[in-house]
Amino acid sequence: MTPPEVDAACRAIAERTRAARTTLAETTPADRTAALRAIAAEIRAATPDILRANAEDVRDGATLSPALIDRLRLDATRVEAMAAAVDQIASQPDPVGEIAEGRVLPNGIRLEKRRVPIGVIVIIYESRPNVTSDAAALCLRSGNAVILRGGKETIRTNRAIVAAIHRALDPRGLRDAIAFVDTPDRAAIASLVRLRGLIDLCIPRGGPGLIAAVAESALIPVIKHDAGNCHVYIDKHIDGLRETAVSIVVNAKAHRPGVCNAAETLVVHRDIAPEILPPIGAALRAAGVELRADPAALALLPGAIPATEADWGTEYLDLILAVRIVDSLDDAAAHIRAHGSNHTEAIITSSVASAERFTRLVDSASVMVNCSTRFADGGEYGLGAEIGISTDKLHARGPMGARDLTTFQWIATGSGQIRR
């Protein structure tokens, strides 16, 4: 049971946000674009405040791993990237009212299937403060009101970002359309996800503990943005791709190890392993990566340590990579199906047949052929930003942009027809 005061506070926030959804429904695409431009400008203007707040969060998180610190730390470049993402979302076509299909029925009724907002969405997330501005902007672009509940590690930073957003929305009467749960109390999560009738959808972004807490308590629909246990598979056919393979593996693991699209396991075909693993191992060691290898890979990777069964299912979010040698592409796909999280997998191959078979056998939201798992990202996919990367199959999958935050409404326009 959650404390009564927490339940009451969460219900009050949800009721205000629900009322703001009606106000938001009256806005035009041009109104929402102007609001987004104003949010980007206010974030830029608030850069000193945001960085001061972030410095305090980083100081209090000193005991976290370096990769997690990297997730929560901001600098002027990252704040500008946040503002630029909001500007990019403002430049996107507004999905609300878009006609997905239309036709005239034999009885003369004109039927249209139009995109409409989902309504009120609660986003529950951890560590990464850019989610605050991304989620607010994507929900506003798609006509949804949103309740933001970030992690305790970045509460001061999130507070400063939301203050900038509210300064942009206050003159437009839309302040309550972007709500912020200003408490680190985890009891608020259980309270929010039970508010059926006030909140239409929950999108959790975080580790297994957060996802489990939401799944156990939710009385509203949930789209999970679960762990990113991502794999890179090196096929036996890599003619002309040996240097490319080294580059992709190092980038997928070491570019930003603390994010969900970083690779956690390298799977290598036995026929190519003696040739490709030693240079990959040397490059990874130079990048500071610890290798945990199966017995066959250990012999090819000086300095690696034996992998345990637990390593195959672990999302390290750190400079650690598990390595396994397999006998075939089918074995690689079976390993991924057994241990992966349906997020992102990559294959390095010069064989079109291998690439096509891999994409058929691997049931993940994104499959990368001869490129890094780090490209599985809303910004890289041209979405401007993402609300997250869905590892579910309904109603959206992979990086979710503004269009994925809409549902459909059927509009039937007649001239007096009645059904007989």
Tab-separated table of C-alpha atoms in Angstrom:
chain	number	residue	atom	x	y	z
A	1	MET	CA	0.000	0.000	0.000
A	2	THR	CA	1.260	3.453	-0.850
A	3	PRO	CA	0.996	6.217	1.761
A	4	PRO	CA	-2.313	8.130	1.505
A	5	GLU	CA	-0.517	11.447	1.072
A	6	VAL	CA	1.404	10.082	-1.928
A	7	ASP	CA	-1.801	8.743	-3.497
A	8	ALA	CA	-3.511	12.090	-2.966
A	9	ALA	CA	-0.624	14.083	-4.444
A	10	CYS	CA	-0.384	11.838	-7.522
A	11	ARG	CA	-4.141	11.948	-8.086
A	12	ALA	CA	-4.103	15.757	-7.868
A	13	ILE	CA	-1.333	15.941	-10.468
A	14	ALA	CA	-3.172	13.524	-12.765
A	15	GLU	CA	-6.453	15.450	-12.445
A	16	ARG	CA	-4.750	18.732	-13.397
A	17	THR	CA	-2.997	17.050	-16.322
A	18	ARG	CA	-6.252	15.465	-17.486
A	19	ALA	CA	-7.917	18.872	-17.489
A	20	ALA	CA	-4.964	20.329	-19.413
A	21	ARG	CA	-5.448	17.646	-22.073
A	22	THR	CA	-8.748	19.337	-22.976
A	23	THR	CA	-6.991	22.696	-23.342
A	24	LEU	CA	-4.286	21.068	-25.440
A	25	ALA	CA	-6.924	19.566	-27.743
A	26	GLU	CA	-7.929	23.104	-28.730
A	27	THR	CA	-4.436	23.990	-29.958
A	28	THR	CA	-3.476	23.936	-33.614
A	29	PRO	CA	-0.323	22.399	-35.110
A	30	ALA	CA	1.041	25.946	-35.430
A	31	ASP	CA	0.340	26.583	-31.724
A	32	ARG	CA	2.222	23.443	-30.744
A	33	THR	CA	5.124	24.297	-33.026
A	34	ALA	CA	5.413	27.754	-31.476
A	35	ALA	CA	5.351	26.237	-27.995
A	36	LEU	CA	8.124	23.816	-28.919
A	37	ARG	CA	10.273	26.629	-30.325
A	38	ALA	CA	9.767	28.521	-27.087
A	39	ILE	CA	10.772	25.467	-25.026
A	40	ALA	CA	14.014	25.104	-27.006
A	41	ALA	CA	14.802	28.779	-26.467
A	42	GLU	CA	14.103	28.581	-22.729
A	43	ILE	CA	16.317	25.505	-22.344
A	44	ARG	CA	19.170	27.371	-24.032
A	45	ALA	CA	18.605	30.407	-21.815
A	46	ALA	CA	18.527	28.208	-18.709
A	47	THR	CA	21.814	26.424	-19.505
A	48	PRO	CA	23.673	27.904	-16.487
A	49	ASP	CA	20.849	26.916	-14.102
A	50	ILE	CA	20.607	23.422	-15.575
A	51	LEU	CA	24.369	22.862	-15.342
A	52	ARG	CA	24.495	24.090	-11.726
A	53	ALA	CA	21.713	21.691	-10.769
A	54	ASN	CA	23.371	18.881	-12.685
A	55	ALA	CA	26.694	19.450	-10.935
A	56	GLU	CA	24.931	18.883	-7.606
A	57	ASP	CA	23.331	15.665	-8.895
A	58	VAL	CA	26.701	14.414	-10.179
A	59	ARG	CA	28.319	15.241	-6.834
A	60	ASP	CA	25.682	13.248	-4.943
A	61	GLY	CA	26.067	10.352	-7.402
A	62	ALA	CA	29.805	10.039	-6.847
A	63	THR	CA	29.468	6.389	-5.800
A	64	LEU	CA	27.792	5.400	-9.089
A	65	SER	CA	29.758	3.656	-11.837
A	66	PRO	CA	31.542	5.850	-14.408
A	67	ALA	CA	29.084	4.724	-17.097
A	68	LEU	CA	26.079	5.767	-15.002
A	69	ILE	CA	27.713	9.071	-14.161
A	70	ASP	CA	28.123	9.601	-17.901
A	71	ARG	CA	24.396	9.022	-18.355
A	72	LEU	CA	23.408	11.723	-15.892
A	73	ARG	CA	26.192	14.267	-16.489
A	74	LEU	CA	25.451	17.297	-18.664
A	75	ASP	CA	27.713	19.907	-20.185
A	76	ALA	CA	26.958	22.878	-22.433
A	77	THR	CA	27.193	20.686	-25.540
A	78	ARG	CA	24.677	18.187	-24.197
A	79	VAL	CA	22.245	20.899	-23.125
A	80	GLU	CA	22.465	22.389	-26.608
A	81	ALA	CA	21.791	18.931	-28.040
A	82	MET	CA	18.653	18.746	-25.879
A	83	ALA	CA	17.447	22.101	-27.199
A	84	ALA	CA	18.311	21.129	-30.767
A	85	ALA	CA	16.277	17.924	-30.403
A	86	VAL	CA	13.258	19.996	-29.346
A	87	ASP	CA	13.773	22.260	-32.369
A	88	GLN	CA	13.959	19.221	-34.622
A	89	ILE	CA	10.699	17.890	-33.194
A	90	ALA	CA	9.147	21.311	-33.828
A	91	SER	CA	10.174	20.989	-37.482
A	92	GLN	CA	8.486	17.630	-37.921
A	93	PRO	CA	5.053	17.227	-39.517
A	94	ASP	CA	2.336	17.274	-36.878
A	95	PRO	CA	0.828	13.765	-36.747
A	96	VAL	CA	-2.494	14.817	-35.210
A	97	GLY	CA	-5.282	14.610	-37.760
A	98	GLU	CA	-3.164	12.779	-40.316
A	99	ILE	CA	-5.378	10.541	-42.456
A	100	ALA	CA	-3.957	7.033	-42.390
A	101	GLU	CA	-6.553	5.712	-44.818
A	102	GLY	CA	-9.811	6.848	-46.371
A	103	ARG	CA	-12.455	5.557	-48.702
A	104	VAL	CA	-16.101	5.936	-49.689
A	105	LEU	CA	-18.275	2.987	-48.747
A	106	PRO	CA	-20.837	1.544	-51.181
A	107	ASN	CA	-23.591	3.300	-49.213
A	108	GLY	CA	-21.993	6.686	-49.830
A	109	ILE	CA	-20.514	7.214	-46.349
A	110	ARG	CA	-17.015	8.713	-46.464
A	111	LEU	CA	-14.793	6.856	-43.982
A	112	GLU	CA	-11.474	8.186	-42.648
A	113	LYS	CA	-9.014	6.749	-40.180
A	114	ARG	CA	-7.270	9.696	-38.495
A	115	ARG	CA	-4.396	9.885	-36.058
A	116	VAL	CA	-5.384	11.312	-32.662
A	117	PRO	CA	-3.475	11.756	-29.380
A	118	ILE	CA	-3.487	8.924	-26.859
A	119	GLY	CA	-4.439	11.383	-24.093
A	120	VAL	CA	-2.461	11.532	-20.849
A	121	ILE	CA	0.829	9.621	-20.719
A	122	VAL	CA	3.038	9.026	-17.692
A	123	ILE	CA	6.756	8.591	-18.413
A	124	ILE	CA	8.744	6.909	-15.628
A	125	TYR	CA	12.489	6.983	-16.205
A	126	GLU	CA	15.912	6.901	-14.590
A	127	SER	CA	19.256	8.660	-14.829
A	128	ARG	CA	19.159	10.447	-18.188
A	129	PRO	CA	17.971	14.071	-17.864
A	130	ASN	CA	17.569	14.545	-21.632
A	131	VAL	CA	14.528	12.260	-21.369
A	132	THR	CA	12.769	15.125	-19.587
A	133	SER	CA	12.922	17.493	-22.547
A	134	ASP	CA	12.579	14.746	-25.181
A	135	ALA	CA	9.443	13.293	-23.594
A	136	ALA	CA	7.862	16.702	-23.031
A	137	ALA	CA	8.499	17.765	-26.627
A	138	LEU	CA	7.326	14.511	-28.231
A	139	CYS	CA	4.134	14.473	-26.186
A	140	LEU	CA	3.411	18.112	-27.010
A	141	ARG	CA	4.077	17.517	-30.719
A	142	SER	CA	1.585	14.627	-30.691
A	143	GLY	CA	-1.052	16.501	-28.702
A	144	ASN	CA	-0.638	14.465	-25.508
A	145	ALA	CA	-0.425	15.762	-21.979
A	146	VAL	CA	2.352	14.113	-19.990
A	147	ILE	CA	3.359	13.404	-16.403
A	148	LEU	CA	7.134	13.104	-15.956
A	149	ARG	CA	8.580	11.092	-13.109
A	150	GLY	CA	12.370	10.983	-13.310
A	151	GLY	CA	14.915	9.222	-11.132
A	152	LYS	CA	16.281	10.468	-7.842
A	153	GLU	CA	19.798	10.652	-9.353
A	154	THR	CA	18.797	13.632	-11.522
A	155	ILE	CA	15.979	15.244	-9.582
A	156	ARG	CA	17.624	18.690	-9.381
A	157	THR	CA	18.523	18.631	-13.076
A	158	ASN	CA	15.029	17.527	-14.077
A	159	ARG	CA	13.546	20.247	-11.873
A	160	ALA	CA	15.606	22.900	-13.674
A	161	ILE	CA	14.663	21.561	-17.123
A	162	VAL	CA	10.959	21.459	-16.241
A	163	ALA	CA	11.170	25.026	-14.906
A	164	ALA	CA	12.464	26.135	-18.323
A	165	ILE	CA	9.681	24.220	-20.072
A	166	HIS	CA	7.054	25.818	-17.858
A	167	ARG	CA	8.396	29.294	-18.566
A	168	ALA	CA	7.702	28.601	-22.239
A	169	LEU	CA	4.225	27.189	-21.615
A	170	ASP	CA	2.928	29.644	-18.988
A	171	PRO	CA	2.030	32.450	-21.467
A	172	ARG	CA	0.167	29.871	-23.573
A	173	GLY	CA	-1.926	28.468	-20.744
A	174	LEU	CA	-0.379	25.022	-21.175
A	175	ARG	CA	1.703	24.681	-18.029
A	176	ASP	CA	-0.290	21.738	-16.667
A	177	ALA	CA	0.062	19.826	-19.949
A	178	ILE	CA	3.651	19.000	-18.868
A	179	ALA	CA	3.508	17.842	-15.245
A	180	PHE	CA	6.452	16.865	-13.070
A	181	VAL	CA	6.349	14.570	-10.048
A	182	ASP	CA	8.845	16.352	-7.831
A	183	THR	CA	9.654	13.555	-5.406
A	184	PRO	CA	12.156	10.682	-5.364
A	185	ASP	CA	9.688	8.539	-3.374
A	186	ARG	CA	9.255	5.293	-5.334
A	187	ALA	CA	5.769	4.933	-3.862
A	188	ALA	CA	4.689	7.532	-6.411
A	189	ILE	CA	5.301	5.014	-9.210
A	190	ALA	CA	2.812	2.495	-7.817
A	191	SER	CA	0.292	5.263	-7.251
A	192	LEU	CA	0.545	6.757	-10.745
A	193	VAL	CA	0.193	3.482	-12.635
A	194	ARG	CA	-3.058	2.678	-10.827
A	195	LEU	CA	-4.822	5.881	-11.910
A	196	ARG	CA	-7.049	4.255	-14.500
A	197	GLY	CA	-9.408	6.799	-16.007
A	198	LEU	CA	-7.000	9.675	-15.459
A	199	ILE	CA	-3.876	8.300	-17.195
A	200	ASP	CA	-4.145	6.455	-20.513
A	201	LEU	CA	-0.673	4.973	-20.930
A	202	CYS	CA	2.535	4.367	-18.980
A	203	ILE	CA	5.967	4.229	-20.623
A	204	PRO	CA	8.685	3.090	-18.192
A	205	ARG	CA	12.349	3.514	-19.138
A	206	GLY	CA	14.905	1.936	-16.863
A	207	GLY	CA	16.384	-1.182	-15.356
A	208	PRO	CA	14.731	-4.482	-14.435
A	209	GLY	CA	13.728	-3.218	-10.986
A	210	LEU	CA	11.781	-0.286	-12.392
A	211	ILE	CA	10.125	-2.363	-15.114
A	212	ALA	CA	9.096	-5.012	-12.560
A	213	ALA	CA	7.679	-2.390	-10.196
A	214	VAL	CA	5.549	-0.930	-12.968
A	215	ALA	CA	4.404	-4.293	-14.331
A	216	GLU	CA	3.366	-5.528	-10.881
A	217	SER	CA	1.339	-2.427	-10.028
A	218	ALA	CA	-0.089	-1.134	-13.309
A	219	LEU	CA	-3.822	-0.946	-13.935
A	220	ILE	CA	-3.234	1.037	-17.132
A	221	PRO	CA	-1.635	-0.045	-20.437
A	222	VAL	CA	2.174	-0.163	-20.410
A	223	ILE	CA	4.679	-0.009	-23.274
A	224	LYS	CA	7.939	-1.330	-21.856
A	225	HIS	CA	11.296	0.166	-22.726
A	226	ASP	CA	13.225	-2.658	-21.126
A	227	ALA	CA	16.862	-3.619	-20.825
A	228	GLY	CA	19.200	-3.362	-23.795
A	229	ASN	CA	21.107	-6.653	-23.793
A	230	CYS	CA	22.396	-6.087	-27.339
A	231	HIS	CA	24.606	-8.419	-29.393
A	232	VAL	CA	27.044	-8.159	-32.286
A	233	TYR	CA	27.489	-11.325	-34.351
A	234	ILE	CA	30.480	-11.734	-36.671
A	235	ASP	CA	29.637	-14.147	-39.469
A	236	LYS	CA	32.163	-16.468	-41.093
A	237	HIS	CA	31.770	-14.472	-44.314
A	238	ILE	CA	33.504	-11.116	-43.729
A	239	ASP	CA	35.475	-10.687	-46.953
A	240	GLY	CA	36.839	-7.155	-47.025
A	241	LEU	CA	35.270	-6.331	-43.634
A	242	ARG	CA	37.978	-7.251	-41.135
A	243	GLU	CA	38.890	-3.677	-40.180
A	244	THR	CA	35.220	-2.753	-40.326
A	245	ALA	CA	34.427	-5.534	-37.853
A	246	VAL	CA	36.968	-4.220	-35.356
A	247	SER	CA	35.657	-0.667	-35.698
A	248	ILE	CA	32.002	-1.661	-35.301
A	249	VAL	CA	32.595	-3.818	-32.225
A	250	VAL	CA	34.641	-1.150	-30.451
A	251	ASN	CA	32.083	1.529	-31.271
A	252	ALA	CA	29.125	-0.620	-30.222
A	253	LYS	CA	30.722	-1.333	-26.831
A	254	ALA	CA	32.933	1.613	-25.925
A	255	HIS	CA	31.382	4.702	-27.555
A	256	ARG	CA	28.907	5.177	-24.672
A	257	PRO	CA	28.766	1.986	-22.620
A	258	GLY	CA	26.096	3.276	-20.248
A	259	VAL	CA	23.271	3.500	-22.803
A	260	CYS	CA	20.736	0.869	-23.801
A	261	ASN	CA	21.953	0.425	-27.399
A	262	ALA	CA	25.529	-0.396	-26.392
A	263	ALA	CA	26.599	-3.968	-27.174
A	264	GLU	CA	26.896	-6.326	-24.199
A	265	THR	CA	27.868	-9.584	-25.945
A	266	LEU	CA	30.035	-10.377	-28.964
A	267	VAL	CA	29.197	-13.646	-30.748
A	268	VAL	CA	31.725	-14.930	-33.313
A	269	HIS	CA	31.554	-17.761	-35.841
A	270	ARG	CA	34.149	-20.428	-35.039
A	271	ASP	CA	35.628	-20.391	-38.574
A	272	ILE	CA	36.612	-16.724	-38.391
A	273	ALA	CA	37.395	-16.450	-34.658
A	274	PRO	CA	41.149	-17.221	-34.790
A	275	GLU	CA	41.620	-14.471	-37.365
A	276	ILE	CA	39.307	-11.744	-36.053
A	277	LEU	CA	39.221	-12.095	-32.263
A	278	PRO	CA	42.858	-11.184	-31.486
A	279	PRO	CA	42.725	-7.749	-33.198
A	280	ILE	CA	39.272	-7.074	-31.736
A	281	GLY	CA	40.506	-8.037	-28.285
A	282	ALA	CA	43.522	-5.746	-28.571
A	283	ALA	CA	41.348	-2.821	-29.701
A	284	LEU	CA	38.846	-3.402	-26.885
A	285	ARG	CA	41.593	-3.623	-24.260
A	286	ALA	CA	43.013	-0.348	-25.572
A	287	ALA	CA	39.559	1.171	-25.036
A	288	GLY	CA	39.518	-0.053	-21.432
A	289	VAL	CA	37.029	-2.874	-21.956
A	290	GLU	CA	37.055	-5.934	-19.693
A	291	LEU	CA	36.394	-9.151	-21.621
A	292	ARG	CA	34.523	-12.143	-20.215
A	293	ALA	CA	34.902	-15.074	-22.582
A	294	ASP	CA	33.772	-18.658	-23.024
A	295	PRO	CA	36.526	-21.350	-23.039
A	296	ALA	CA	37.071	-21.247	-26.804
A	297	ALA	CA	37.354	-17.447	-26.869
A	298	LEU	CA	39.625	-17.340	-23.815
A	299	ALA	CA	42.401	-18.981	-25.808
A	300	LEU	CA	42.270	-16.134	-28.355
A	301	LEU	CA	41.895	-13.205	-25.953
A	302	PRO	CA	44.880	-12.596	-23.667
A	303	GLY	CA	43.781	-10.977	-20.436
A	304	ALA	CA	40.147	-12.057	-20.690
A	305	ILE	CA	38.466	-13.740	-17.738
A	306	PRO	CA	36.127	-16.754	-17.861
A	307	ALA	CA	32.490	-15.895	-18.462
A	308	THR	CA	29.798	-17.308	-16.206
A	309	GLU	CA	26.302	-18.270	-17.301
A	310	ALA	CA	25.026	-15.021	-15.756
A	311	ASP	CA	27.195	-12.951	-18.100
A	312	TRP	CA	25.143	-13.899	-21.164
A	313	GLY	CA	22.011	-12.257	-19.796
A	314	THR	CA	23.584	-9.205	-18.175
A	315	GLU	CA	23.142	-5.626	-19.349
A	316	TYR	CA	26.420	-4.277	-17.994
A	317	LEU	CA	26.013	-0.595	-18.933
A	318	ASP	CA	29.751	-0.489	-18.371
A	319	LEU	CA	33.059	-1.208	-20.113
A	320	ILE	CA	32.515	-4.973	-19.942
A	321	LEU	CA	31.827	-7.279	-22.889
A	322	ALA	CA	30.963	-10.973	-22.931
A	323	VAL	CA	32.406	-13.018	-25.831
A	324	ARG	CA	31.152	-16.335	-27.170
A	325	ILE	CA	32.210	-18.523	-30.112
A	326	VAL	CA	29.505	-20.474	-31.954
A	327	ASP	CA	29.452	-23.066	-34.725
A	328	SER	CA	26.916	-21.419	-37.015
A	329	LEU	CA	24.698	-18.439	-37.681
A	330	ASP	CA	21.761	-20.493	-36.408
A	331	ASP	CA	23.610	-21.059	-33.124
A	332	ALA	CA	24.272	-17.306	-32.855
A	333	ALA	CA	20.588	-16.546	-33.361
A	334	ALA	CA	19.624	-19.203	-30.812
A	335	HIS	CA	21.988	-17.644	-28.251
A	336	ILE	CA	20.477	-14.207	-28.863
A	337	ARG	CA	16.922	-15.516	-28.569
A	338	ALA	CA	17.802	-17.261	-25.302
A	339	HIS	CA	19.611	-14.365	-23.644
A	340	GLY	CA	18.684	-11.133	-25.446
A	341	SER	CA	16.091	-8.509	-24.563
A	342	ASN	CA	14.641	-7.980	-28.073
A	343	HIS	CA	16.242	-4.534	-28.275
A	344	THR	CA	18.988	-4.388	-30.943
A	345	GLU	CA	21.294	-6.906	-32.591
A	346	ALA	CA	23.941	-6.488	-35.295
A	347	ILE	CA	25.504	-8.803	-37.853
A	348	ILE	CA	28.803	-8.197	-39.618
A	349	THR	CA	28.870	-10.142	-42.868
A	350	SER	CA	29.733	-9.901	-46.562
A	351	SER	CA	26.990	-12.407	-47.365
A	352	VAL	CA	23.571	-11.090	-48.337
A	353	ALA	CA	22.109	-14.521	-47.583
A	354	SER	CA	23.563	-14.482	-44.060
A	355	ALA	CA	22.246	-10.979	-43.424
A	356	GLU	CA	18.756	-11.911	-44.577
A	357	ARG	CA	18.704	-15.120	-42.567
A	358	PHE	CA	19.914	-13.334	-39.439
A	359	THR	CA	17.157	-10.721	-39.682
A	360	ARG	CA	14.560	-13.505	-40.034
A	361	LEU	CA	15.861	-15.515	-37.073
A	362	VAL	CA	16.440	-12.642	-34.637
A	363	ASP	CA	13.236	-11.238	-33.171
A	364	SER	CA	14.448	-7.824	-32.010
A	365	ALA	CA	13.094	-4.335	-32.528
A	366	SER	CA	16.163	-3.249	-34.534
A	367	VAL	CA	18.617	-5.346	-36.542
A	368	MET	CA	21.749	-3.663	-37.850
A	369	VAL	CA	23.646	-5.069	-40.841
A	370	ASN	CA	27.308	-3.983	-40.991
A	371	CYS	CA	26.819	-1.005	-38.688
A	372	SER	CA	26.968	-0.323	-34.960
A	373	THR	CA	24.138	-1.019	-32.524
A	374	ARG	CA	24.598	2.607	-31.417
A	375	PHE	CA	22.509	3.724	-34.403
A	376	ALA	CA	19.361	2.225	-32.847
A	377	ASP	CA	18.212	5.622	-31.690
A	378	GLY	CA	15.324	7.969	-32.434
A	379	GLY	CA	17.591	10.859	-33.362
A	380	GLU	CA	19.662	8.679	-35.675
A	381	TYR	CA	16.468	7.314	-37.267
A	382	GLY	CA	15.339	10.857	-38.070
A	383	LEU	CA	12.650	11.019	-35.383
A	384	GLY	CA	14.219	14.094	-33.783
A	385	ALA	CA	14.254	12.318	-30.449
A	386	GLU	CA	12.546	9.321	-28.938
A	387	ILE	CA	10.231	8.673	-26.061
A	388	GLY	CA	12.225	5.472	-25.670
A	389	ILE	CA	12.944	2.224	-27.475
A	390	SER	CA	10.052	-0.176	-27.110
A	391	THR	CA	10.930	-3.833	-26.653
A	392	ASP	CA	7.221	-4.690	-26.786
A	393	LYS	CA	5.312	-5.441	-29.988
A	394	LEU	CA	2.084	-3.536	-29.277
A	395	HIS	CA	1.349	-0.852	-30.175
A	396	ALA	CA	4.806	0.435	-31.100
A	397	ARG	CA	8.233	-1.157	-31.430
A	398	GLY	CA	11.781	0.187	-31.507
A	399	PRO	CA	12.542	3.923	-31.233
A	400	MET	CA	9.256	5.746	-30.634
A	401	GLY	CA	8.751	9.238	-32.039
A	402	ALA	CA	5.763	11.570	-32.024
A	403	ARG	CA	3.765	9.496	-34.514
A	404	ASP	CA	4.063	6.476	-32.213
A	405	LEU	CA	2.331	8.473	-29.465
A	406	THR	CA	-0.916	8.587	-31.410
A	407	THR	CA	-3.786	6.181	-31.833
A	408	PHE	CA	-6.619	6.214	-34.376
A	409	GLN	CA	-10.156	7.472	-34.621
A	410	TRP	CA	-12.609	6.464	-37.333
A	411	ILE	CA	-14.649	9.338	-38.793
A	412	ALA	CA	-17.698	8.348	-40.815
A	413	THR	CA	-19.381	11.232	-42.679
A	414	GLY	CA	-22.732	10.517	-44.248
A	415	SER	CA	-25.730	12.289	-45.696
A	416	GLY	CA	-28.528	10.725	-43.705
A	417	GLN	CA	-27.794	7.034	-44.276
A	418	ILE	CA	-29.397	4.551	-41.857
A	419	ARG	CA	-28.581	0.884	-41.451
A	420	ARG	CA	-31.280	-1.574	-42.526
